[in-house]
Short mmCIF file of C-alpha atoms and ligand atoms in Angstrom, two decimals:
data_model
loop_
_atom_site.label_atom_id
_atom_site.label_comp_id
_atom_site.label_asym_id
_atom_site.label_seq_id
_atom_site.Cartn_x
_atom_site.Cartn_y
_atom_site.Cartn_z
CA MET A 1 -3.95 98.19 8.54
CA ASP A 2 -0.69 99.84 7.52
CA ILE A 3 0.23 103.00 5.67
CA LYS A 4 -0.79 102.71 2.03
CA ILE A 5 0.36 104.23 -1.24
CA ASN A 6 -1.77 105.03 -4.29
CA TYR A 7 0.01 106.26 -7.42
CA SER A 8 -2.88 105.71 -9.85
CA LYS A 9 -3.32 109.48 -10.36
CA ALA A 10 0.38 109.94 -11.11
CA VAL A 11 1.79 107.22 -13.35
CA SER A 12 0.51 104.06 -15.00
CA GLN A 13 0.95 100.71 -13.33
CA GLU A 14 2.90 99.56 -16.36
CA THR A 15 5.39 102.42 -15.95
CA VAL A 16 5.90 101.62 -12.28
CA MET A 17 6.21 97.87 -12.89
CA ALA A 18 8.98 98.57 -15.42
CA TYR A 19 11.14 99.49 -12.40
CA LYS A 20 10.95 95.98 -10.97
CA GLN A 21 14.51 95.02 -11.90
CA GLN A 22 16.03 98.35 -10.78
CA ILE A 23 14.16 98.14 -7.48
CA ALA A 24 15.41 94.59 -6.90
CA GLU A 25 18.99 95.73 -7.58
CA ALA A 26 18.63 98.73 -5.25
CA GLN A 27 17.22 96.46 -2.50
CA THR A 28 20.13 94.06 -2.94
CA MET A 29 22.65 96.92 -2.73
CA LEU A 30 21.03 98.12 0.49
CA HIS A 31 20.67 94.72 2.14
CA ASN A 32 24.05 93.33 1.01
CA GLY A 33 25.81 96.64 1.65
CA THR A 34 27.28 96.76 -1.85
CA GLY A 35 26.11 100.24 -2.92
CA LYS A 36 27.55 103.73 -2.50
CA GLY A 37 27.68 104.99 1.08
CA ASN A 38 27.47 101.45 2.46
CA ASP A 39 29.17 102.52 5.68
CA PHE A 40 25.98 104.48 6.55
CA LEU A 41 23.40 101.69 6.53
CA GLY A 42 22.92 101.43 10.30
CA TRP A 43 19.33 102.71 9.96
CA LEU A 44 18.28 99.78 7.74
CA ASN A 45 17.87 97.15 10.47
CA LEU A 46 17.81 99.61 13.37
CA PRO A 47 14.16 99.13 14.47
CA LYS A 48 14.68 95.40 15.11
CA GLU A 49 18.08 95.96 16.71
CA ILE A 50 16.81 98.33 19.40
CA THR A 51 16.80 96.39 22.66
CA ALA A 52 14.30 96.67 25.51
CA GLU A 53 17.18 97.73 27.80
CA HIS A 54 18.13 100.58 25.47
CA LEU A 55 14.53 101.81 25.32
CA GLN A 56 14.31 101.56 29.12
CA ASP A 57 17.49 103.61 29.55
CA ILE A 58 16.06 106.32 27.29
CA GLN A 59 12.71 106.24 29.09
CA THR A 60 14.30 106.44 32.53
CA THR A 61 16.40 109.43 31.47
CA ALA A 62 13.33 111.10 29.99
CA GLN A 63 11.33 110.53 33.19
CA LEU A 64 14.05 112.12 35.29
CA LEU A 65 14.20 115.18 33.05
CA ARG A 66 10.41 115.45 32.98
CA GLN A 67 10.19 115.23 36.77
CA GLU A 68 12.79 117.95 37.25
CA CYS A 69 12.13 120.38 34.39
CA GLU A 70 9.42 122.80 33.36
CA VAL A 71 11.16 123.19 30.00
CA ILE A 72 13.55 120.91 28.11
CA VAL A 73 15.67 122.54 25.42
CA VAL A 74 16.58 120.21 22.55
CA ILE A 75 19.74 121.56 20.94
CA GLY A 76 20.53 120.31 17.44
CA ILE A 77 20.29 121.14 13.74
CA GLY A 78 19.23 119.25 10.62
CA GLY A 79 19.08 115.54 11.27
CA SER A 80 19.85 116.16 14.92
CA TYR A 81 16.46 117.78 15.61
CA LEU A 82 14.02 117.59 12.69
CA GLY A 83 12.88 113.99 13.23
CA ALA A 84 12.11 114.56 16.90
CA LYS A 85 10.25 117.80 16.19
CA ALA A 86 8.29 116.13 13.38
CA VAL A 87 7.00 113.39 15.71
CA ILE A 88 6.44 115.64 18.73
CA ASP A 89 4.46 118.20 16.70
CA ALA A 90 2.40 115.46 15.01
CA LEU A 91 1.40 114.01 18.40
CA ASN A 92 1.16 117.12 20.56
CA ASN A 93 -1.95 119.10 21.27
CA SER A 94 -1.85 122.05 18.85
CA PHE A 95 -1.95 124.47 21.80
CA GLU A 96 0.55 122.59 23.92
CA TRP A 97 2.58 125.72 24.62
CA LEU A 98 -0.40 127.30 26.38
CA GLN A 99 -1.01 124.34 28.66
CA ASN A 100 0.31 124.78 32.17
CA GLY A 101 1.84 122.10 34.33
CA LYS A 102 3.34 120.07 31.48
CA THR A 103 7.00 119.85 30.54
CA GLN A 104 7.46 121.94 27.41
CA ILE A 105 9.95 121.07 24.69
CA VAL A 106 11.67 123.97 22.93
CA TYR A 107 14.47 123.96 20.38
CA ALA A 108 17.79 125.74 19.98
CA GLY A 109 20.90 125.40 17.85
CA GLN A 110 18.84 125.15 14.66
CA ASN A 111 19.62 128.77 13.69
CA ILE A 112 21.97 131.63 14.59
CA GLY A 113 19.25 134.21 15.22
CA GLU A 114 20.37 136.58 17.95
CA ASP A 115 16.82 137.63 18.77
CA TYR A 116 15.73 133.97 18.93
CA LEU A 117 18.49 133.17 21.41
CA TYR A 118 17.86 136.30 23.47
CA GLU A 119 14.17 135.53 23.69
CA LEU A 120 14.89 131.90 24.62
CA GLN A 121 17.23 133.03 27.40
CA GLU A 122 14.50 135.37 28.65
CA LEU A 123 11.93 132.54 28.59
CA LEU A 124 14.24 130.29 30.59
CA LYS A 125 15.00 132.91 33.25
CA ASN A 126 13.72 131.72 36.63
CA LYS A 127 12.53 128.45 35.08
CA LYS A 128 13.82 125.00 35.93
CA PHE A 129 15.08 123.75 32.59
CA GLY A 130 17.12 120.90 31.19
CA ILE A 131 19.20 120.52 28.05
CA ILE A 132 19.51 117.68 25.53
CA SER A 133 22.50 118.59 23.38
CA ILE A 134 22.64 116.60 20.13
CA SER A 135 25.44 116.66 17.60
CA LYS A 136 26.89 113.63 15.87
CA SER A 137 30.08 115.39 14.84
CA GLY A 138 30.11 117.35 18.08
CA THR A 139 31.57 120.31 16.20
CA THR A 140 28.63 121.94 14.40
CA THR A 141 28.67 125.72 14.98
CA GLU A 142 24.95 126.41 15.51
CA PRO A 143 24.33 123.85 18.30
CA ALA A 144 27.77 124.48 19.85
CA LEU A 145 26.91 128.18 20.15
CA ALA A 146 23.49 127.50 21.67
CA PHE A 147 24.93 124.95 24.11
CA ARG A 148 27.60 127.40 25.26
CA LEU A 149 24.96 130.04 26.03
CA LEU A 150 22.41 127.77 27.69
CA LYS A 151 24.88 125.67 29.69
CA THR A 152 26.23 128.88 31.21
CA GLN A 153 22.71 130.10 31.99
CA LEU A 154 21.73 126.76 33.54
CA GLU A 155 24.84 126.70 35.73
CA GLU A 156 24.19 130.27 36.85
CA GLN A 157 20.58 129.49 37.71
CA GLN A 158 21.05 126.06 39.32
CA GLY A 159 24.71 125.86 40.32
CA LYS A 160 27.21 123.69 38.47
CA ALA A 161 26.54 120.51 40.44
CA ALA A 162 22.76 120.56 39.95
CA ALA A 163 23.11 121.63 36.32
CA LYS A 164 25.17 118.52 35.59
CA ASP A 165 22.14 116.29 36.24
CA LEU A 166 19.97 118.35 33.92
CA ILE A 167 22.19 118.00 30.85
CA VAL A 168 22.20 114.98 28.51
CA CYS A 169 24.47 114.78 25.46
CA ILE A 170 23.88 112.63 22.37
CA THR A 171 26.98 112.39 20.21
CA ASP A 172 29.70 110.21 18.70
CA LYS A 173 31.02 107.47 20.97
CA ALA A 174 34.59 108.81 20.97
CA ARG A 175 35.16 111.84 18.75
CA GLY A 176 34.23 115.53 18.78
CA ALA A 177 34.14 118.44 21.17
CA LEU A 178 30.75 117.47 22.63
CA ARG A 179 32.02 113.99 23.58
CA THR A 180 35.13 115.52 25.20
CA LEU A 181 33.05 118.06 27.13
CA ALA A 182 30.51 115.44 28.25
CA THR A 183 33.29 113.21 29.53
CA GLN A 184 35.00 116.09 31.35
CA GLU A 185 31.78 117.26 33.00
CA GLY A 186 30.35 113.79 33.67
CA TYR A 187 27.10 114.28 31.76
CA LYS A 188 24.76 111.41 30.97
CA THR A 189 25.31 110.51 27.31
CA PHE A 190 23.83 108.43 24.52
CA VAL A 191 25.75 107.37 21.43
CA ILE A 192 24.97 108.04 17.76
CA GLU A 193 26.47 105.06 15.97
CA ASP A 194 29.06 105.74 13.25
CA ASN A 195 26.93 104.05 10.60
CA ILE A 196 23.81 106.20 11.11
CA GLY A 197 23.70 109.59 9.37
CA GLY A 198 21.86 112.55 10.90
CA ARG A 199 18.80 112.46 8.66
CA PHE A 200 18.37 108.72 9.25
CA SER A 201 18.78 108.98 13.03
CA VAL A 202 15.25 109.62 14.31
CA LEU A 203 14.88 106.05 15.61
CA SER A 204 18.17 106.35 17.53
CA PRO A 205 18.44 108.28 20.84
CA VAL A 206 18.61 111.46 18.69
CA GLY A 207 14.88 111.23 18.12
CA LEU A 208 13.78 108.82 20.83
CA LEU A 209 14.98 110.80 23.87
CA PRO A 210 13.27 114.11 22.96
CA ILE A 211 10.11 112.23 21.93
CA ALA A 212 10.07 110.37 25.27
CA CYS A 213 10.70 113.69 27.07
CA ALA A 214 7.59 115.07 25.37
CA GLY A 215 5.64 112.23 27.00
CA PHE A 216 5.13 109.95 24.00
CA ASP A 217 5.41 106.18 23.75
CA ILE A 218 8.70 105.40 22.01
CA THR A 219 8.09 101.65 22.32
CA ARG A 220 5.04 101.95 20.06
CA LEU A 221 6.99 104.19 17.67
CA VAL A 222 9.69 101.53 17.35
CA GLU A 223 7.05 98.79 16.98
CA GLY A 224 5.56 100.65 14.02
CA ALA A 225 8.99 101.03 12.45
CA ARG A 226 9.65 97.29 12.99
CA ARG A 227 6.43 96.47 11.18
CA MET A 228 7.51 98.59 8.20
CA GLN A 229 10.94 96.98 8.26
CA ASP A 230 9.08 93.74 7.37
CA VAL A 231 6.53 95.31 5.02
CA CYS A 232 9.25 97.10 3.03
CA GLY A 233 11.75 94.24 3.31
CA GLN A 234 13.67 92.54 0.55
CA SER A 235 11.42 89.48 0.55
CA THR A 236 8.19 91.45 0.03
CA PRO A 237 7.09 91.31 -3.63
CA PHE A 238 7.59 94.63 -5.43
CA GLU A 239 3.83 95.01 -6.04
CA GLU A 240 3.17 94.88 -2.27
CA ASN A 241 6.10 96.95 -1.04
CA PRO A 242 4.98 100.56 -0.46
CA ALA A 243 8.54 101.92 -0.21
CA ALA A 244 9.49 100.28 -3.51
CA LEU A 245 6.33 101.53 -5.24
CA TYR A 246 6.85 105.09 -3.97
CA ALA A 247 10.51 105.07 -5.03
CA ALA A 248 9.57 103.76 -8.49
CA ALA A 249 6.69 106.23 -8.99
CA ARG A 250 8.72 109.32 -8.04
CA ASN A 251 11.64 108.24 -10.21
CA ALA A 252 9.25 107.66 -13.13
CA LEU A 253 7.89 111.18 -12.66
CA TYR A 254 11.42 112.62 -12.48
CA THR A 255 12.37 110.81 -15.68
CA SER A 256 9.23 112.18 -17.35
CA GLY A 257 10.48 115.73 -16.68
CA LYS A 258 9.06 116.69 -13.27
CA LYS A 259 11.58 118.62 -11.19
CA VAL A 260 9.73 119.27 -7.92
CA GLU A 261 7.97 116.95 -5.49
CA LEU A 262 5.55 118.87 -3.29
CA LEU A 263 4.67 117.03 -0.08
CA VAL A 264 1.31 118.30 1.07
CA ASN A 265 -0.77 117.64 4.15
CA PHE A 266 -4.25 118.60 5.29
CA HIS A 267 -3.31 118.57 8.99
CA PRO A 268 -1.13 121.41 10.31
CA LYS A 269 0.41 118.99 12.83
CA LEU A 270 2.31 117.44 9.94
CA HIS A 271 4.17 120.61 8.99
CA TYR A 272 7.44 119.44 10.55
CA MET A 273 7.04 115.91 9.18
CA ALA A 274 7.39 117.60 5.81
CA GLU A 275 10.44 119.55 7.04
CA TRP A 276 12.07 116.26 8.08
CA TRP A 277 11.09 114.66 4.75
CA LYS A 278 12.55 117.65 2.86
CA GLN A 279 15.90 117.12 4.54
CA LEU A 280 15.77 113.35 4.05
CA TYR A 281 15.17 113.54 0.31
CA GLY A 282 16.94 116.83 -0.44
CA GLU A 283 20.19 115.90 1.26
CA SER A 284 20.08 112.32 0.01
CA GLU A 285 19.29 112.92 -3.67
CA GLY A 286 20.28 116.50 -4.50
CA LYS A 287 23.79 115.95 -5.87
CA GLU A 288 25.69 115.44 -9.12
CA ASN A 289 23.30 118.03 -10.65
CA LYS A 290 20.44 115.58 -10.16
CA GLY A 291 17.42 115.00 -7.93
CA LEU A 292 13.85 116.13 -7.41
CA PHE A 293 13.59 119.37 -5.42
CA PRO A 294 11.58 118.49 -2.28
CA ALA A 295 9.11 121.21 -1.36
CA ALA A 296 6.14 121.23 1.00
CA ALA A 297 2.81 122.92 1.58
CA ASP A 298 0.15 122.87 4.32
CA PHE A 299 -3.36 122.61 2.87
CA THR A 300 -5.93 124.02 2.85
CA THR A 301 -3.96 127.00 4.25
CA ASP A 302 -1.52 127.25 1.34
CA LEU A 303 -4.23 126.68 -1.27
CA HIS A 304 -5.03 130.33 -0.56
CA SER A 305 -1.47 131.39 -1.35
CA MET A 306 0.45 128.79 -3.39
CA GLY A 307 -2.68 127.17 -4.83
CA GLN A 308 -2.67 129.50 -7.86
CA TYR A 309 0.88 128.55 -8.88
CA ILE A 310 0.28 124.85 -8.31
CA GLN A 311 -2.87 124.94 -10.46
CA GLN A 312 -1.62 127.12 -13.32
CA GLY A 313 2.08 128.00 -12.99
CA GLU A 314 5.03 126.28 -14.64
CA ARG A 315 4.24 122.53 -14.98
CA LEU A 316 7.29 121.30 -13.10
CA MET A 317 5.87 119.52 -10.08
CA PHE A 318 3.95 116.55 -8.84
CA GLU A 319 2.29 116.24 -5.43
CA THR A 320 2.60 113.61 -2.77
CA VAL A 321 -0.30 113.92 -0.36
CA LEU A 322 0.28 112.79 3.19
CA SER A 323 -3.28 111.85 4.04
CA VAL A 324 -4.62 110.91 7.49
CA ALA A 325 -7.55 108.46 7.25
CA GLU A 326 -9.08 109.13 10.69
CA PRO A 327 -8.59 112.13 13.01
CA ASN A 328 -8.10 111.53 16.73
CA HIS A 329 -11.09 113.69 17.73
CA HIS A 330 -14.67 114.21 16.57
CA VAL A 331 -16.22 117.65 15.89
CA ASP A 332 -19.45 118.15 13.95
CA PHE A 333 -20.23 121.14 11.77
CA PRO A 334 -22.74 123.27 13.76
CA TYR A 335 -26.25 124.28 12.65
CA ASN A 336 -27.00 128.01 12.70
CA GLU A 337 -30.55 129.41 12.60
CA ALA A 338 -29.66 132.56 10.62
CA ASN A 339 -27.47 130.64 8.15
CA LEU A 340 -25.93 133.89 6.92
CA ASP A 341 -22.90 132.03 5.56
CA GLY A 342 -25.17 129.54 3.75
CA LEU A 343 -23.34 126.59 5.29
CA ASN A 344 -26.27 124.81 6.97
CA PHE A 345 -26.09 122.12 4.27
CA LEU A 346 -23.02 120.89 6.17
CA ALA A 347 -24.69 120.89 9.60
CA GLY A 348 -24.18 117.60 11.43
CA LYS A 349 -21.36 116.50 9.13
CA ARG A 350 -17.92 115.93 10.58
CA ILE A 351 -15.32 118.67 10.08
CA ASP A 352 -13.06 115.93 8.75
CA HIS A 353 -15.62 115.16 6.04
CA VAL A 354 -15.26 118.76 4.82
CA ASN A 355 -11.46 118.43 4.98
CA LYS A 356 -11.57 115.15 3.06
CA MET A 357 -13.72 116.66 0.32
CA ALA A 358 -11.23 119.54 0.12
CA GLU A 359 -8.48 116.94 -0.24
CA LEU A 360 -10.34 115.03 -2.96
CA GLY A 361 -11.37 118.18 -4.81
CA THR A 362 -7.82 119.52 -4.69
CA MET A 363 -6.39 116.27 -5.99
CA LEU A 364 -8.79 116.22 -8.96
CA ALA A 365 -8.21 119.90 -9.73
CA HIS A 366 -4.43 119.56 -9.59
CA VAL A 367 -4.42 116.37 -11.68
CA ASP A 368 -6.59 118.19 -14.25
CA GLY A 369 -4.06 121.05 -14.11
CA GLY A 370 -1.14 118.73 -14.92
CA VAL A 371 0.07 118.00 -11.39
CA PRO A 372 0.25 114.21 -10.94
CA ASN A 373 -0.75 112.98 -7.49
CA ILE A 374 0.66 110.24 -5.26
CA LYS A 375 -1.25 109.52 -2.05
CA VAL A 376 0.44 108.18 1.07
CA GLU A 377 -2.24 107.34 3.63
CA ILE A 378 -1.57 106.96 7.34
CA PRO A 379 -4.49 105.37 9.28
CA VAL A 380 -4.29 107.72 12.27
CA LEU A 381 -1.75 110.04 13.89
CA ASN A 382 -0.28 107.98 16.71
CA GLU A 383 3.16 106.70 17.71
CA TYR A 384 2.77 103.35 15.92
CA TYR A 385 1.84 104.74 12.52
CA LEU A 386 4.38 107.57 12.74
CA GLY A 387 6.99 104.85 13.32
CA GLU A 388 5.71 103.13 10.18
CA LEU A 389 5.80 106.39 8.23
CA ILE A 390 9.36 107.23 9.25
CA TYR A 391 10.75 103.86 8.26
CA PHE A 392 8.70 103.85 5.02
CA PHE A 393 10.19 107.21 3.94
CA GLU A 394 13.72 106.17 4.97
CA LYS A 395 13.56 102.89 3.07
CA ALA A 396 12.04 104.52 0.00
CA CYS A 397 14.76 107.18 0.12
CA GLY A 398 17.57 104.61 0.14
CA ILE A 399 16.01 102.72 -2.79
CA SER A 400 15.21 105.92 -4.68
CA GLY A 401 18.73 107.32 -4.32
CA TYR A 402 20.23 104.13 -5.70
CA ILE A 403 17.83 104.16 -8.66
CA LEU A 404 18.93 107.75 -9.30
CA GLY A 405 22.54 106.60 -9.22
CA VAL A 406 23.79 108.83 -6.38
CA ASN A 407 25.19 108.11 -2.93
CA PRO A 408 22.09 108.78 -0.79
CA PHE A 409 24.07 108.79 2.44
CA ASP A 410 26.58 111.63 2.05
CA GLN A 411 26.14 115.42 1.95
CA PRO A 412 29.37 116.94 0.57
CA GLY A 413 27.57 120.12 -0.57
CA VAL A 414 26.73 121.15 3.01
CA GLU A 415 30.40 122.03 3.65
CA ALA A 416 30.54 124.90 1.11
CA TYR A 417 28.73 127.51 3.24
CA LYS A 418 30.64 126.48 6.37
CA LYS A 419 33.99 127.04 4.63
CA ASN A 420 32.98 130.53 3.51
CA MET A 421 31.49 131.42 6.91
CA PHE A 422 34.64 130.38 8.77
CA ALA A 423 36.82 132.28 6.27
CA LEU A 424 34.67 135.40 6.74
CA LEU A 425 34.84 134.99 10.53
CA ASP A 426 38.67 134.66 10.43
CA LYS A 427 38.69 131.24 12.04
CA PRO A 428 42.26 130.14 12.82
CA GLY A 429 43.46 127.81 10.05
CA TYR A 430 41.40 129.63 7.41
CA GLU A 431 43.92 132.47 6.74
CA GLU A 432 44.34 131.77 3.01
CA ALA A 433 40.62 131.24 2.46
CA SER A 434 39.93 134.48 4.40
CA LYS A 435 42.22 136.48 2.12
CA ALA A 436 40.68 134.93 -1.00
CA ILE A 437 37.08 135.48 0.03
CA LYS A 438 37.69 139.06 1.15
CA ALA A 439 39.40 139.80 -2.17
CA ARG A 440 36.26 138.59 -3.93
CA LEU A 441 34.15 141.00 -1.89
CA ALA A 442 36.42 144.03 -2.20
O1 PA5 B 501 21.85 114.73 8.00
C1 PA5 B 501 22.88 115.25 8.35
O2 PA5 B 501 23.96 114.63 8.40
C2 PA5 B 501 22.92 116.69 8.80
O3 PA5 B 501 21.71 117.33 8.69
C3 PA5 B 501 23.36 116.77 10.25
O4 PA5 B 501 22.42 116.06 11.03
C4 PA5 B 501 23.44 118.22 10.72
O5 PA5 B 501 24.30 118.93 9.90
C5 PA5 B 501 23.92 118.27 12.16
O6 PA5 B 501 25.16 117.65 12.29
P1 PA5 B 501 25.69 117.22 13.71
O7 PA5 B 501 24.76 116.26 14.29
O8 PA5 B 501 27.04 116.63 13.43
O9 PA5 B 501 25.80 118.49 14.53
#
């Protein structure tokens, strides 16, 4: 069993099959490296290129940190943290943060909130903590700021020598401030290869080390990704390739006038999987005034808030449901003598049965309301199938971006806010831009 896609409630088979030629061309561009952004294709064959020694090195480092630390702070932003958080949240107990005696993973460098950083510093006071600092460029402001604060705190609490063994950096092999600092201080490091962009880096040490630190089996995760590398490979017929079918279906819906793809789940553990997916598709396709806007909702929770708009608002979206076939645990609906809520007709049924009927009912209601529905089904939430899911979405994203005609592997638009922020902060070198931006505000 693998992850499956069903687009029958979204577009006709004929419409999807009409993409056969375009899909074949996109696959060729990816596999022959002849398309736009071809210097960022390191993710394509990554699962099968990961060696047992590399996984062992990551696991050994994770074990050391887990042995030593009550808390591990993962510092990174965008592609440098979302993939790890997506997998960790999907696999963790929902109340992990209340469980004593286990190494907790927390995050920093993904915002510039002063209160967030203050509260994190307070949490870490008198705790034995470690830091995984992740930045491909090694120069991103948000993680650099967080690392400065937390490195200082760690050195004050543990002493510089002991702190050194509790810090791991994941960055470029030669360039950037983080690489320079890691070399100067003698930190353990892992490399982000030049040809792997942030949002495609979850199967590199960027994702694997934090996931291993959270206690999960990265070997199984990579095995699942390897399986999808075959299933979504160039030699798989279009009709059997889930990544190709998903890419074709969403492009058909975009061409038909849909502007928003809403990724929905019925398991709150998948909230951050959708955050990772939003970055993957938003940053890859949203350029040249083109691209579906990737949005997300957690159901049934958001059916009680966004459900009204989805059912009857502007008809601009389709839904992709991330469905989990089988939960990891079993809970039956209880019988109650008084039956004041009138729910005894469900007594003895699994909670998941109720959830599944909510999922089915929602799909039918939304389709009736003009919201086409694609279903992506994952057999169960475990490392193996999450590995499959990650590679499936990555491969579909590469194909989809090429069908759209953009470079799916760059993100030139991300620089605009940074330029303005540095000008407003009077960063040396930005004198002219500072004058210009302040004149606009005067
Ligand atoms: O996908 C991307 O390239 C971005 O989201 C980056 O991952 C993010 O901006 C962080 O960059 P860096 O790892 O260089 O600090």
